[in-house]
Amino acid sequence: MAEETNHKPYRLGLALSGGGAKGFAHIGVFRMMEECALRPDIIVGTSAGALMGALFADGYSAAEIQELFTGREFSEFAQLQIPKAGLFDSKRFRYFLRRHLRTKNIEDLRIPMVIVATDLDNGESHEFRSGPIVEAVTASCSIPIIFSPVVINGVHYVDGGLFHNFPVSIIREECERIIGVNVSPLIPQKYKQTLFHIAERSYHYMFRANTLEDREMCDVLIEAEEFGLYKTFDLENVGVICNIGYDAAARSFEKVLSENKYETLVKAIAARKNGLMP
């Protein structure tokens, strides 16, 4: 079967949703893609997806990204402050990014990247395709109320999930094929009646509502109900969440293989299954 071509700028796009610690599942997807020798031509990410995507686009392997977060605590990334614009200050998170990201500007990443944030002043979604990467990723990850907004060129930015938690539509017209990873399914579970947990739960409902159309835009959709079992700031189960992402990717890739839909993806997945790749 011949692969259809639309003469778009990018052959394969990778869209990564937000979801806090559930975003560690993206690492498992990276590992599966490495095993299939599938390299995205462009990555778009929101919040946790922006963080994981930036590290992957910067040249880190899946194993290296997992190592960066294993054994860490939330206090290493955020500091409680007297509430002003947010419960937590993100200076420690910025320090982490500056220490580990080799690339300073988005346009210099090894893989083109789009980082999605929300322009709080003008009430609209914003795409960062160039400029300082640390500030853009921090903005994309700044859940309102929980974290203070990030000011870039005089504009206040917060979590991109308010408009595009699963930002497939951002690059849909630029890509022939898109693999989408949605780590934010919402499942019924108990939550604490505190300001922090109520805000967290409320944003989950909002984020879920704006992912429905984007799910339909994926050529390959990777998601699993198990993602929803973990808290937004769970740093105790990094390896477990990574493995859930890996298994979810394996199931989705098996489906692509069985349906024989997309020639390039089928060949890569089949090569791995037949032992032609490590």
Short mmCIF file of C-alpha atoms in Angstrom, two decimals:
data_model
loop_
_atom_site.label_atom_id
_atom_site.label_comp_id
_atom_site.label_asym_id
_atom_site.label_seq_id
_atom_site.Cartn_x
_atom_site.Cartn_y
_atom_site.Cartn_z
CA MET A 1 0.00 0.00 0.00
CA ALA A 2 1.48 3.35 -1.00
CA GLU A 3 1.73 5.99 1.67
CA GLU A 4 -0.38 9.02 0.82
CA THR A 5 1.46 12.32 0.89
CA ASN A 6 0.04 15.76 1.38
CA HIS A 7 3.28 17.69 0.85
CA LYS A 8 3.13 19.09 4.34
CA PRO A 9 6.20 20.51 6.12
CA TYR A 10 6.50 17.57 8.53
CA ARG A 11 6.03 13.89 7.95
CA LEU A 12 5.51 12.75 11.55
CA GLY A 13 4.32 14.92 14.42
CA LEU A 14 4.17 14.02 18.10
CA ALA A 15 1.55 15.70 20.32
CA LEU A 16 1.98 15.43 24.11
CA SER A 17 -0.76 16.34 26.56
CA GLY A 18 -0.50 17.90 29.97
CA GLY A 19 -1.20 15.92 33.10
CA GLY A 20 1.36 16.60 35.80
CA ALA A 21 3.20 13.48 36.95
CA LYS A 22 1.07 11.42 34.58
CA GLY A 23 3.29 13.02 31.94
CA PHE A 24 6.00 10.54 32.91
CA ALA A 25 4.03 8.19 30.66
CA HIS A 26 5.41 10.22 27.74
CA ILE A 27 8.84 8.79 28.61
CA GLY A 28 7.53 5.28 28.06
CA VAL A 29 6.23 6.35 24.64
CA PHE A 30 9.65 7.82 23.82
CA ARG A 31 11.21 4.46 24.70
CA MET A 32 8.85 2.63 22.37
CA MET A 33 9.56 5.09 19.57
CA GLU A 34 13.30 4.66 20.09
CA GLU A 35 12.89 0.90 19.79
CA CYS A 36 11.03 1.40 16.52
CA ALA A 37 13.55 4.00 15.32
CA LEU A 38 10.68 6.47 14.92
CA ARG A 39 11.89 10.04 15.23
CA PRO A 40 9.25 12.79 15.17
CA ASP A 41 9.86 15.68 12.81
CA ILE A 42 8.09 18.10 15.17
CA ILE A 43 6.81 17.92 18.75
CA VAL A 44 4.03 19.96 20.35
CA GLY A 45 3.48 19.85 24.09
CA THR A 46 1.39 21.37 26.84
CA SER A 47 2.47 21.53 30.49
CA ALA A 48 4.03 18.14 31.38
CA GLY A 49 4.03 17.39 27.66
CA ALA A 50 6.04 20.57 27.05
CA LEU A 51 8.54 19.57 29.73
CA MET A 52 9.03 16.00 28.53
CA GLY A 53 8.93 17.04 24.88
CA ALA A 54 11.57 19.72 25.39
CA LEU A 55 13.96 17.24 27.00
CA PHE A 56 13.37 14.71 24.22
CA ALA A 57 13.78 17.38 21.53
CA ASP A 58 16.97 18.48 23.29
CA GLY A 59 18.55 15.08 22.65
CA TYR A 60 17.87 13.24 25.90
CA SER A 61 17.01 9.55 25.58
CA ALA A 62 13.98 8.10 27.33
CA ALA A 63 16.22 6.43 29.93
CA GLU A 64 18.06 9.70 30.61
CA ILE A 65 14.82 11.64 31.10
CA GLN A 66 13.52 9.01 33.49
CA GLU A 67 16.76 9.21 35.48
CA LEU A 68 16.39 13.00 35.82
CA PHE A 69 13.16 12.59 37.80
CA THR A 70 13.70 9.33 39.66
CA GLY A 71 14.08 9.77 43.41
CA ARG A 72 13.15 13.45 43.45
CA GLU A 73 10.59 15.24 45.62
CA PHE A 74 8.09 17.96 44.77
CA SER A 75 9.94 20.43 47.03
CA GLU A 76 12.91 20.25 44.65
CA PHE A 77 10.79 21.89 41.95
CA ALA A 78 8.55 24.30 43.85
CA GLN A 79 8.65 26.35 47.04
CA LEU A 80 5.61 27.23 49.10
CA GLN A 81 5.12 30.98 49.35
CA ILE A 82 2.76 33.41 51.02
CA PRO A 83 -0.06 33.35 48.45
CA LYS A 84 0.18 36.23 46.02
CA ALA A 85 -0.47 35.03 42.50
CA GLY A 86 0.05 31.36 43.34
CA LEU A 87 0.61 28.94 46.20
CA PHE A 88 4.03 27.91 44.93
CA ASP A 89 6.99 29.74 43.42
CA SER A 90 8.60 28.16 40.34
CA LYS A 91 12.19 29.41 40.80
CA ARG A 92 13.42 25.92 41.66
CA PHE A 93 11.77 24.51 38.56
CA ARG A 94 13.49 27.15 36.42
CA TYR A 95 16.80 26.26 38.03
CA PHE A 96 16.23 22.58 37.19
CA LEU A 97 15.55 23.45 33.55
CA ARG A 98 18.55 25.76 33.22
CA ARG A 99 20.78 23.11 34.74
CA HIS A 100 19.68 20.27 32.47
CA LEU A 101 18.56 21.77 29.14
CA ARG A 102 21.53 22.06 26.81
CA THR A 103 19.67 24.30 24.39
CA LYS A 104 18.79 27.87 25.38
CA ASN A 105 16.28 28.74 22.65
CA ILE A 106 13.37 26.74 21.27
CA GLU A 107 14.41 27.24 17.66
CA ASP A 108 17.77 25.58 18.34
CA LEU A 109 16.39 22.26 19.61
CA ARG A 110 17.37 19.14 17.68
CA ILE A 111 13.70 18.50 16.91
CA PRO A 112 11.41 21.47 16.14
CA MET A 113 9.15 22.15 19.12
CA VAL A 114 5.96 24.06 19.83
CA ILE A 115 5.31 24.89 23.48
CA VAL A 116 1.70 25.78 24.29
CA ALA A 117 0.80 28.21 27.08
CA THR A 118 -2.15 30.45 27.88
CA ASP A 119 -1.96 34.24 27.56
CA LEU A 120 -3.78 35.17 30.76
CA ASP A 121 -3.96 38.88 29.95
CA ASN A 122 -5.68 38.48 26.59
CA GLY A 123 -7.51 35.22 27.24
CA GLU A 124 -6.07 33.19 24.40
CA SER A 125 -3.81 30.26 23.65
CA HIS A 126 -0.21 31.07 22.72
CA GLU A 127 2.35 29.05 20.77
CA PHE A 128 6.03 29.46 21.58
CA ARG A 129 8.10 28.38 18.57
CA SER A 130 11.17 30.48 19.32
CA GLY A 131 12.75 32.33 22.19
CA PRO A 132 14.05 31.25 25.61
CA ILE A 133 13.00 27.69 26.29
CA VAL A 134 13.12 27.80 30.10
CA GLU A 135 10.56 30.59 30.39
CA ALA A 136 8.23 29.02 27.81
CA VAL A 137 8.24 25.58 29.46
CA THR A 138 7.74 27.13 32.92
CA ALA A 139 4.79 29.15 31.61
CA SER A 140 3.23 26.08 30.00
CA CYS A 141 3.49 24.19 33.31
CA SER A 142 2.14 26.95 35.56
CA ILE A 143 -1.26 25.72 36.74
CA PRO A 144 -3.24 28.81 37.82
CA ILE A 145 -3.59 29.40 41.57
CA ILE A 146 -1.14 26.58 42.30
CA PHE A 147 1.77 28.34 40.54
CA SER A 148 2.37 32.02 39.86
CA PRO A 149 1.99 33.19 36.25
CA VAL A 150 5.17 33.64 34.23
CA VAL A 151 5.79 37.08 32.74
CA ILE A 152 7.33 37.07 29.26
CA ASN A 153 7.73 40.38 27.44
CA GLY A 154 5.25 41.99 29.80
CA VAL A 155 2.53 39.36 29.31
CA HIS A 156 1.36 36.92 32.01
CA TYR A 157 1.28 33.29 30.92
CA VAL A 158 -0.13 30.19 32.63
CA ASP A 159 -0.73 26.52 31.86
CA GLY A 160 -1.51 25.86 28.21
CA GLY A 161 -4.11 23.29 29.22
CA LEU A 162 -6.78 25.94 29.73
CA PHE A 163 -7.30 26.00 25.95
CA HIS A 164 -5.21 23.14 24.55
CA ASN A 165 -4.34 20.42 27.04
CA PHE A 166 -3.91 17.96 24.17
CA PRO A 167 -2.53 20.24 21.44
CA VAL A 168 -2.93 18.04 18.37
CA SER A 169 -4.79 20.77 16.46
CA ILE A 170 -1.79 23.12 16.81
CA ILE A 171 0.27 21.07 14.33
CA ARG A 172 -2.40 19.01 12.54
CA GLU A 173 -2.21 20.98 9.29
CA GLU A 174 1.59 20.87 9.30
CA CYS A 175 1.94 17.08 9.56
CA GLU A 176 1.13 14.12 7.34
CA ARG A 177 0.77 11.87 10.36
CA ILE A 178 0.42 12.54 14.10
CA ILE A 179 1.02 10.31 17.08
CA GLY A 180 -0.87 11.76 20.04
CA VAL A 181 -0.30 10.87 23.69
CA ASN A 182 -3.13 11.85 26.04
CA VAL A 183 -2.20 11.18 29.66
CA SER A 184 -5.17 12.96 31.26
CA PRO A 185 -8.22 10.71 31.29
CA LEU A 186 -10.48 11.63 34.20
CA ILE A 187 -11.67 8.73 36.32
CA PRO A 188 -13.85 8.90 39.45
CA GLN A 189 -11.72 8.90 42.59
CA LYS A 190 -11.65 10.48 46.02
CA TYR A 191 -9.93 13.79 46.52
CA LYS A 192 -9.23 15.97 49.55
CA GLN A 193 -11.41 19.00 50.33
CA THR A 194 -8.53 21.47 50.33
CA LEU A 195 -7.85 24.53 48.19
CA PHE A 196 -4.97 22.75 46.47
CA HIS A 197 -6.85 19.54 45.65
CA ILE A 198 -10.10 21.25 44.66
CA ALA A 199 -8.19 23.50 42.25
CA GLU A 200 -6.35 20.46 40.87
CA ARG A 201 -9.60 18.55 40.36
CA SER A 202 -11.36 21.52 38.76
CA TYR A 203 -8.59 21.98 36.20
CA HIS A 204 -8.75 18.30 35.35
CA TYR A 205 -12.39 18.71 34.33
CA MET A 206 -11.54 21.76 32.24
CA PHE A 207 -8.57 20.08 30.58
CA ARG A 208 -10.55 16.98 29.75
CA ALA A 209 -13.30 19.00 28.08
CA ASN A 210 -10.92 20.61 25.57
CA THR A 211 -9.27 17.33 24.48
CA LEU A 212 -12.25 15.69 22.78
CA GLU A 213 -11.78 17.13 19.29
CA ASP A 214 -8.01 16.70 19.41
CA ARG A 215 -8.34 12.99 20.16
CA GLU A 216 -10.16 12.58 16.86
CA MET A 217 -7.35 14.31 14.96
CA CYS A 218 -4.69 11.72 15.82
CA ASP A 219 -3.59 9.06 13.35
CA VAL A 220 -2.30 7.06 16.31
CA LEU A 221 -3.83 7.78 19.73
CA ILE A 222 -2.02 6.57 22.83
CA GLU A 223 -3.90 6.73 26.13
CA ALA A 224 -4.87 4.45 29.02
CA GLU A 225 -7.26 4.63 31.97
CA GLU A 226 -4.36 3.69 34.26
CA PHE A 227 -2.91 7.19 33.77
CA GLY A 228 -5.77 8.57 35.83
CA LEU A 229 -4.78 6.57 38.92
CA TYR A 230 -1.88 8.89 39.73
CA LYS A 231 -1.86 12.32 41.32
CA THR A 232 -0.65 15.45 39.56
CA PHE A 233 2.47 15.75 41.70
CA ASP A 234 3.24 12.06 42.25
CA LEU A 235 7.02 11.66 42.08
CA GLU A 236 7.07 8.32 43.86
CA ASN A 237 5.94 6.23 40.88
CA VAL A 238 8.04 7.58 38.01
CA GLY A 239 9.10 4.14 36.78
CA VAL A 240 5.60 2.68 37.09
CA ILE A 241 4.03 5.53 35.12
CA CYS A 242 6.75 5.28 32.45
CA ASN A 243 5.97 1.59 32.03
CA ILE A 244 2.25 2.29 31.72
CA GLY A 245 3.06 4.69 28.89
CA TYR A 246 5.27 2.11 27.23
CA ASP A 247 2.56 -0.56 27.41
CA ALA A 248 -0.08 1.86 26.10
CA ALA A 249 2.18 2.73 23.17
CA ALA A 250 2.75 -0.97 22.47
CA ARG A 251 -1.01 -1.59 22.31
CA SER A 252 -1.58 1.35 19.98
CA PHE A 253 1.30 0.34 17.72
CA GLU A 254 -0.02 -3.24 17.57
CA LYS A 255 -3.33 -1.81 16.39
CA VAL A 256 -1.57 0.16 13.65
CA LEU A 257 0.22 -3.03 12.62
CA SER A 258 -2.99 -5.09 12.52
CA GLU A 259 -4.86 -2.47 10.51
CA ASN A 260 -1.91 -1.92 8.15
CA LYS A 261 -2.88 1.74 7.87
CA TYR A 262 0.27 3.81 7.61
CA GLU A 263 3.13 2.35 5.65
CA THR A 264 6.01 4.16 7.38
CA LEU A 265 4.72 3.40 10.87
CA VAL A 266 3.85 -0.19 9.97
CA LYS A 267 7.35 -0.85 8.64
CA ALA A 268 9.00 0.59 11.75
CA ILE A 269 6.77 -1.34 14.14
CA ALA A 270 7.08 -4.55 12.16
CA ALA A 271 10.87 -4.24 12.08
CA ARG A 272 10.95 -4.02 15.88
CA LYS A 273 8.55 -6.96 16.27
CA ASN A 274 10.61 -9.11 13.91
CA GLY A 275 13.78 -8.41 15.84
CA LEU A 276 15.40 -6.25 13.18
CA MET A 277 15.82 -3.44 15.69
CA PRO A 278 17.08 -3.55 19.27
#
